Amino acid sequence: MTSLPTSPSGKRLGLVIDLDICVGCHACAVNCKEWNSGGIAGPLTDLDPYGGEPDGVWFNRVHSFEVGAGGDGRMVHFPRSCLHCAEPDCVTVCPTGASYKRADDGIVLVNEDLCIGCKLCSWACPYGAREFDSDVGVMKKCTLCADRIYNETFDERDRVPACVATCPVSARHFGDLGDPESDVSRLVAERGGYDLMPEMGYAPTNKYLPPRPRRAAAGCTGAAAELTAPDHAPAKGLLGWIDRFLSG
Amino acid sequence: MSSRDSSDPPIATSTPSSDQVKYTTCYMCACRCGIKVHLKDGGIRYIEGNRDHPVNRGVLCAKGSAGIMQHYSPARLRAPLLRVGRRGSGEFKEISWDEALTIATGWLGAIRQSDPRKLAFFTGRDQSQALTGWWASQFGTPNYAAHGGFCSVNMAAAGMYTIGGSFWEFGEPDWERTRYFLMFGVAEDHDSNPIKIGLGKLKTGGHAKFVSVNPIRTGYSAIADEWLGIRPGTDGLLVFALIHELLRAGKIDTEYLIRYTNAPWLVIREPGAADDGLFVRNAAGRPQLWDEASGMVAETRRAPRLAGKVTLPDGRTAVPAFQLLAERCLAPDYAPDRVAESTGIPAATIRRIAAELAHAAFEQEVVIMQPWTDWTGRHHDRMIGRPVSMHAMRGISAHSNGFHTCRAIHILQMLLGSIDTPGGFRYEPPFPRSAPPAVKPAGRADQVVPGKPLAGAPIGFPTGPEDLIVDAEGSALRIDKAFSWEAPLAAHGLMHLVIRNAWAGDPYRIDTLFLYMANMAWNSSMNTGGAIEMLTDTDEATGEYKIPHVIYSDAYASEMVSYADLVLPDTTYLERWDCISLFDRPIGNADGAADAIRQPVLTPDRDVRPFQDVLIELGARLGLPGLVKPGGTPRYPGLYPDYLVNHERRPGFGMLAGWRGAAGDKQGVGAPNPKQLEAYVANQCFWRTEIPDCGKYYKHANRDYLEWAVGMGLIDKPEPVVLQLYSEVLQKFRLAAQGHGKVQPPAEHRERIATYFDPLPLWYMPFEERATEADDFPLHAITQRPMAMYHSWGSQNAWLRQIHGENRLHIHHATAAKLGIANEDWIEVTSAHGRIKVQAKLMDGVNPDTVWTWNAIGKRKGAWNLGPGAKEAKQGFLMNHLIAELLPDRGGFRYANADPVTGQAAWYDLRVRIAKVADGACVTEPALAATAAVPNLPERPAVLRYGARFRADAKQ
Amino acid sequence: MHPALSVILFTTLSGAGYGLLALLGVMAPLDLLPPERGFAFAALGLALGAVTIGLLSSTLHLGRPERAIRAFSQWRSSWLSREGVASVATYLPAGVFGIGWVFYGRTDGVLGLCGVFAAAGAVITVFCTAMIYRSLKPIQRWHNRWVVPNYLALSLATGLLWLVLLLHAFGRPNRVVAALTLLSLVLAAALKLSYWRFIDGSASASTAGTATGLGGLGEVRLFEAPHTSENYLQKEMGFVIARKHAAKLRRIAMLAAFALPFLLTLVAFLAPGVPALVAAAVAAPLATVGVVVERWLFFAEAKHTVTLYYGATHA
Ligand SMILES: Nc1nc2c(c(=O)[nH]1)N[C@H]1C(S)=C(S)[C@@H](COP(=O)(O)OP(=O)(O)OC[C@H]3O[C@@H](n4cnc5c(=O)[nH]c(N)nc54)[C@H](O)[C@@H]3O)O[C@H]1N2
Ligand SMILES: Nc1nc2c(c(=O)[nH]1)N[C@H]1C(S)=C(S)[C@@H](COP(=O)(O)OP(=O)(O)OC[C@H]3O[C@@H](n4cnc5c(=O)[nH]c(N)nc54)[C@H](O)[C@@H]3O)O[C@H]1N2
Ligand code: SF4
Ligand code: SF4
Ligand code: SF4
Ligand code: SF4
Ligand code: SF4
Ligand SMILES: [Mo]
């Protein structure tokens, strides 16, 4: 239903994305596309796929940002998909009830049979997580791979979202963020995981782990700032130390 | 169903997503990850990584995840094609396979009987080199090579000649244990997933520091703890400065050097003598050391001296090799302060990195309580590791000083005592091999006999001038001039020179250029425009094409297809048997040996055939000895699968190492097993065997490993691999250039050989930078692999081309500001060789003297069955138009634009200037005319609804 | 935000239509309007026609217009649903009121009450429309207190302009109505200027820094977007309009929607007869066109936070 579930279970399934190690490889984005093309929200239609303006439906997109400049500058790769917010307006603005947040696990989904394609939910999502499929005239979005994570025909260990399973650096974690004892919650606590645009008040479930401080200052590994030659100046030319080194 | 009790619409969770799952090996790139292909209703529902596979452990990269779109690409070829119009016109007619093979047999049969060298057979992204190389030698031509020559032969050769192994994909950091990881010039590499898995582990573990040396801060460099934005081509200087610091402070592992390297070997120091610079050897040819205790020259390695001058019993003088290295590296020229400006890395940073390396190696030693025995039989109760690891690739390789820079990196590893120790860089079996491996190239006049196989393999590792493939005058005998004085250690051939040399008839004319999986009319050519002209150029007198016949195998309508006379359409990787053999580029990792196959998971829906099948049938039609039985009937009627199982290089040694022996119970060595392929299929299409724990480190000197490797058939004898800090092989070439020995270079090459065949690593300015004025061409221009694209073949992929459908020239904003260039401005990029027009994109994380772009995004209009509006041809560009395949004329002679030792193409030596252009047509230049479409390609869909039919609720 | 013509036409036409309907619904029962059925027919026809065309045009914006009916279901939370319900509900009293006035010439009693209900419905519908925008947090240029008054004032002003025209056309000029019109134009213009001043002067709380959470590390700049060609999000929310262009359009909107209609209405107010009719006949459509421009700008100048992921520094 369009109204947010009134008695939400404590379960809040979502993703934790580690910006410290994401290399921006797009594997999560393409694998998401691949899985979901034939999944519950498929197809992820591509318009003009071989022409000048290819434009496809993707549930996950990877951006790259430069942050800061010079010595303090860095590049951060930034995957972006639905955050399965706890209090998202994308659900409440929906006039048809097509957009809904599941009471059991907090996954935000679109019921395509109800959707009229008014696009209002995409306007209401600050994060750009809604994808309009103009071919069929309905809104689509990240399903948190609801058809994988509960799929009984899958090996237990494969019951994770496609993007998580495929991420080569393991920058993506999946779990119950409503449970403070879950691995993902602990990770968030340890690493200072944060919300995107908290000022929106949407209470995103997905969390991002910040890049760790860079380690380029002297002493960062415990090493001295530079090596010093052995106290005694080389007696026998450049290699004097070696002689001593070997005879000592 | 999930245990849900709300009123939310239910989602089916108990219907299988596919009817069938088949295991095979990915080939969206050359990294060879294991995949599970889910099939539904005869189509591909999903491709996922195989969790049990040693390469990718369940993950897939972006390319691998887009395999569906590659398989169903509208650019796929349909049937064999025979050119009917002019070359390049794209006018073909479809012919039958029988016609195609008859034509090929006609062309090739004739030259095999007259002069087999007239066939040049070159393969690109090939993973069947064990087959193709063997086929070429059966044909009898020395003119065979794969893509390594333009790719990474600097790394392979420097590694093989120095440590008997290599970075590239033949070794890996000890990801779990390393404390310091130094990566030089890597954007993606062939170990794409393993590197990412490793970096993730390393960074998550939190106990290691990762330093990336790279002019550009994207991808891996973005997550490095420290990024060193080096100026291209100067890594050698940086490494020398690090060595300088370590030596100055005495922070080196002398014990490691003494035990495992030739650092203590005595080198004759008699300038001018014929044996100057060679090792002092005893009568048995064994190198001699200078024993500390006795002061005598002997064979003992107990306590040899590393420095000092010794007078030999015969009165000559000699010094330990290490002394020579130390003298070179301690020279003031390599002090951090002196290299800071050239490299763009502050001296204090260099000093700090040296201190950190030493700290990690010597203060953070890792110990594994695992006893082991070295090759001398000495027992060690533990494995001690220097947890500093390194990896380097094309940022080093693609420069004309890459061989020596790579050698310098390996020597830095030796000095730290970290090669194949816990926490260090580790060999992947079948490596290490002797440095270099004992395979010599064949191709000299006496080895090429019409109608007969070549007397050996076409490529290998020369160890002295006498191994070169040259005639009595010292002129090249191979079409690419590999193993000539112009590129003596060209261990992978010089693919980048084939078209040019064949066109120029330099050193001779050929008849047939046979290419496989190489888009040489586009992104794998230097001077792309020139390559196209050479492919279409005719002899004025006869009107014949200068390269009379071009046969090409591709699976897609690439740019190169238009320039072939005969096109042999291949299947996709999901439709054929393939083999990732230990003979080739195997998939092992540091803990075990492995190989793999591809099995057909789908049947072709068109008239295409696996190239390997075609090659075997062609060989049989030509009557090549290895491919026919004595009576002339085909030896492998079952084609490639038959060959994979039954072909033996020597008794017991075949393409696949798993499940050998008649009963399938042997590994490595054993008789052919008729059920071998079934065994592979039953085991997820790969075989792997673990090295015993006592053999997992110090492999170059570990008796248990060496014996295990012999047992597996990886090496012939359990002999240690001595790491070559000093290269006597190089010195032999230098001596020849100094006028010693039977085989000497022609006068015009002497100085060059004498300079670059330095037995110690050296640094010199890359050739193009030296040949051009800094004022004319002040900037370096390089490319990077985009992680989500594979060379030219990703652009036909409906999903991947959305990620990289066009490219920009990335410029440091300060550099751009000086030139008045703003974001998205159109600019002109000029090199000494050519000019392109492209769009600019400013950024911060790039060396200010460097501009760069993503590689191979630009496409020729008309190719790949892309629409006329495709941006790849309008807002995409290739850097290759700016890169010459030859260096400027020097005294009537032009060397290859390549490393002087290995012939490795020097793509990243490119120097350019850039300037804003007045607004004109907003299209990249050169805008070559469209190639005509290959006949009968399908219509491009306007809307792609892939997967619609798989939906559980799909209404048919 | 991408200015979609169907939505612009909808808000403009329904704004004017509901404005007019509201005026008719209140003024007719109070006998402030000509009682003739011809006038009633024309006036109500115009109001309901505009509303209906607007509503129909709004469905063109839908991906699945055939399912539009579903949009009425979520009135408990969705302003769009509420708007739908209100707009349809308004037809009921408006219909009764219209039948009474047009067919029976009566606007008193229950029929008059229906008129008042219709007027209330009209106001509520316009309010809901405005609230659809007002409630969208990701679009700071909509999510502010100026939006609702702007919509209401413009609806009133355009409704009045059309009423003035009708009155003149039926030869029944009404100075009170004309005066109200002048006042409403001033009010609407003032509100619009305030809105513009507000959006020019206030920055969004969200920046590329908060969107990525990386702001603490330094200035956040897009290096590469996920894809090299534009996607739905960029086409729908990434519309950018050059400052110069916007300034010019604002002037045009100001002239067409407010200044000229004001002058023309003044003419109609002062000069009776044909010149007044001509002036009124120009003023109403001109203002409607002006509102189209204003609405176009309302979309074009609105910035969505999703643009922060595509290179914008502020939304
Ligand atoms: N400027 C610049 N140029 C470069 C480089 C660079 O860094 N910068 N890098 C160089 C390097 S290292 C390399 S390795 C080369 C790579 O360059 P190429 O070897 O030319 O690689 P691709 O572009 O992938 O072309 C391979 C061809 O194989 C075809 N193909 C794909 N799958 C199959 C198949 O299953 N069967 C057959 N028969 N054909 C198939 C493709 O359609 C394509 O035409 O580029 C080189 N060029
Ligand atoms: N996704 C994807 N993966 C691929 C390929 C592909 O096309 N796409 N191609 C495959 C092939 S054939 C190859 S050869 C490998 C190559 O794999 P890489 O070695 O990763 O190849 P490049 O992208 O050429 O990366 C070279 C890196 O070196 C840097 N560089 C350039 N000059 C210098 C220098 O002087 N010093 C230093 N330190 N760095 C420098 C560049 O900035 C770049 O980051 O990748 C393989 N893997
Ligand atoms: S990210 Fe957007 S679409 Fe997803 S729940 Fe939050 S507001 Fe809704
Ligand atoms: S587009 Fe569909 S899901 Fe989104 S608000 Fe409209 S009806 Fe609801
Ligand atoms: S959870 Fe599933 S649908 Fe969502 S981004 Fe990941 S793969 Fe895509
Ligand atoms: S797959 Fe992992 S590393 Fe690659 S872009 Fe996605 S999150 Fe980043
Ligand atoms: S790295 Fe990617 S494309 Fe290459 S083999 Fe592995 S999954 Fe396939
Ligand atoms: Mo390569």
Short mmCIF file of N, CA and C in Angstrom, two decimals, chain B residues 266-270 280 288-291 295-297 305 307-320 323:
data_model
loop_
_atom_site.label_atom_id
_atom_site.label_comp_id
_atom_site.label_asym_id
_atom_site.label_seq_id
_atom_site.Cartn_x
_atom_site.Cartn_y
_atom_site.Cartn_z
N LEU B 266 80.99 -14.15 -9.46
CA LEU B 266 82.07 -13.24 -9.88
C LEU B 266 81.96 -12.92 -11.36
N VAL B 267 82.13 -11.67 -11.66
CA VAL B 267 82.06 -11.19 -13.04
C VAL B 267 83.46 -10.73 -13.45
N ILE B 268 83.86 -11.20 -14.59
CA ILE B 268 85.20 -10.82 -15.08
C ILE B 268 85.20 -9.34 -15.44
N ARG B 269 86.21 -8.66 -14.95
CA ARG B 269 86.30 -7.23 -15.25
C ARG B 269 87.58 -6.99 -16.02
N GLU B 270 87.50 -7.16 -17.32
CA GLU B 270 88.67 -6.98 -18.18
C GLU B 270 88.20 -6.24 -19.41
N VAL B 280 82.78 -15.71 -14.02
CA VAL B 280 83.94 -16.58 -13.84
C VAL B 280 83.40 -17.98 -13.64
N GLN B 288 81.65 -19.11 -10.33
CA GLN B 288 82.52 -19.11 -9.16
C GLN B 288 82.19 -17.93 -8.24
N LEU B 289 82.41 -18.16 -6.95
CA LEU B 289 82.15 -17.11 -5.96
C LEU B 289 83.43 -16.86 -5.19
N TRP B 290 83.37 -15.82 -4.40
CA TRP B 290 84.57 -15.43 -3.65
C TRP B 290 84.29 -15.74 -2.19
N ASP B 291 84.92 -16.75 -1.71
CA ASP B 291 84.60 -17.23 -0.38
C ASP B 291 85.19 -16.31 0.68
N GLY B 295 88.98 -16.66 1.37
CA GLY B 295 89.51 -15.67 0.44
C GLY B 295 89.76 -16.26 -0.93
N MET B 296 89.24 -17.48 -1.13
CA MET B 296 89.48 -18.17 -2.39
C MET B 296 88.25 -18.08 -3.31
N VAL B 297 88.55 -18.23 -4.56
CA VAL B 297 87.47 -18.31 -5.53
C VAL B 297 87.00 -19.75 -5.58
N ARG B 305 81.52 -13.35 -0.66
CA ARG B 305 81.53 -11.89 -0.55
C ARG B 305 80.66 -11.31 -1.65
N ALA B 307 81.04 -7.92 -2.29
CA ALA B 307 81.71 -6.72 -2.79
C ALA B 307 83.22 -6.93 -2.77
N GLY B 308 83.86 -6.06 -3.46
CA GLY B 308 85.32 -6.11 -3.49
C GLY B 308 85.84 -6.60 -4.82
N LYS B 309 87.14 -6.46 -5.00
CA LYS B 309 87.75 -6.86 -6.25
C LYS B 309 88.67 -8.03 -5.96
N VAL B 310 88.60 -9.04 -6.77
CA VAL B 310 89.45 -10.19 -6.53
C VAL B 310 90.31 -10.46 -7.75
N THR B 311 91.52 -10.90 -7.50
CA THR B 311 92.38 -11.28 -8.62
C THR B 311 92.29 -12.78 -8.77
N LEU B 312 91.95 -13.17 -9.95
CA LEU B 312 91.76 -14.60 -10.20
C LEU B 312 93.13 -15.26 -10.33
N PRO B 313 93.16 -16.60 -10.16
CA PRO B 313 94.45 -17.31 -10.29
C PRO B 313 95.17 -17.00 -11.60
N ASP B 314 94.40 -16.73 -12.66
CA ASP B 314 95.06 -16.44 -13.94
C ASP B 314 95.43 -14.97 -14.08
N GLY B 315 95.23 -14.20 -13.01
CA GLY B 315 95.69 -12.82 -13.02
C GLY B 315 94.65 -11.81 -13.42
N ARG B 316 93.54 -12.28 -13.92
CA ARG B 316 92.51 -11.32 -14.30
C ARG B 316 91.78 -10.85 -13.06
N THR B 317 91.03 -9.77 -13.20
CA THR B 317 90.28 -9.32 -12.04
C THR B 317 88.80 -9.61 -12.23
N ALA B 318 88.18 -9.78 -11.11
CA ALA B 318 86.74 -10.04 -11.13
C ALA B 318 86.10 -9.40 -9.91
N VAL B 319 84.83 -9.13 -10.01
CA VAL B 319 84.09 -8.58 -8.87
C VAL B 319 82.76 -9.32 -8.77
N PRO B 320 82.20 -9.41 -7.58
CA PRO B 320 80.87 -10.01 -7.47
C PRO B 320 79.86 -9.16 -8.24
N GLN B 323 78.41 -6.11 -6.61
CA GLN B 323 79.20 -4.88 -6.54
C GLN B 323 78.89 -3.99 -7.75
#
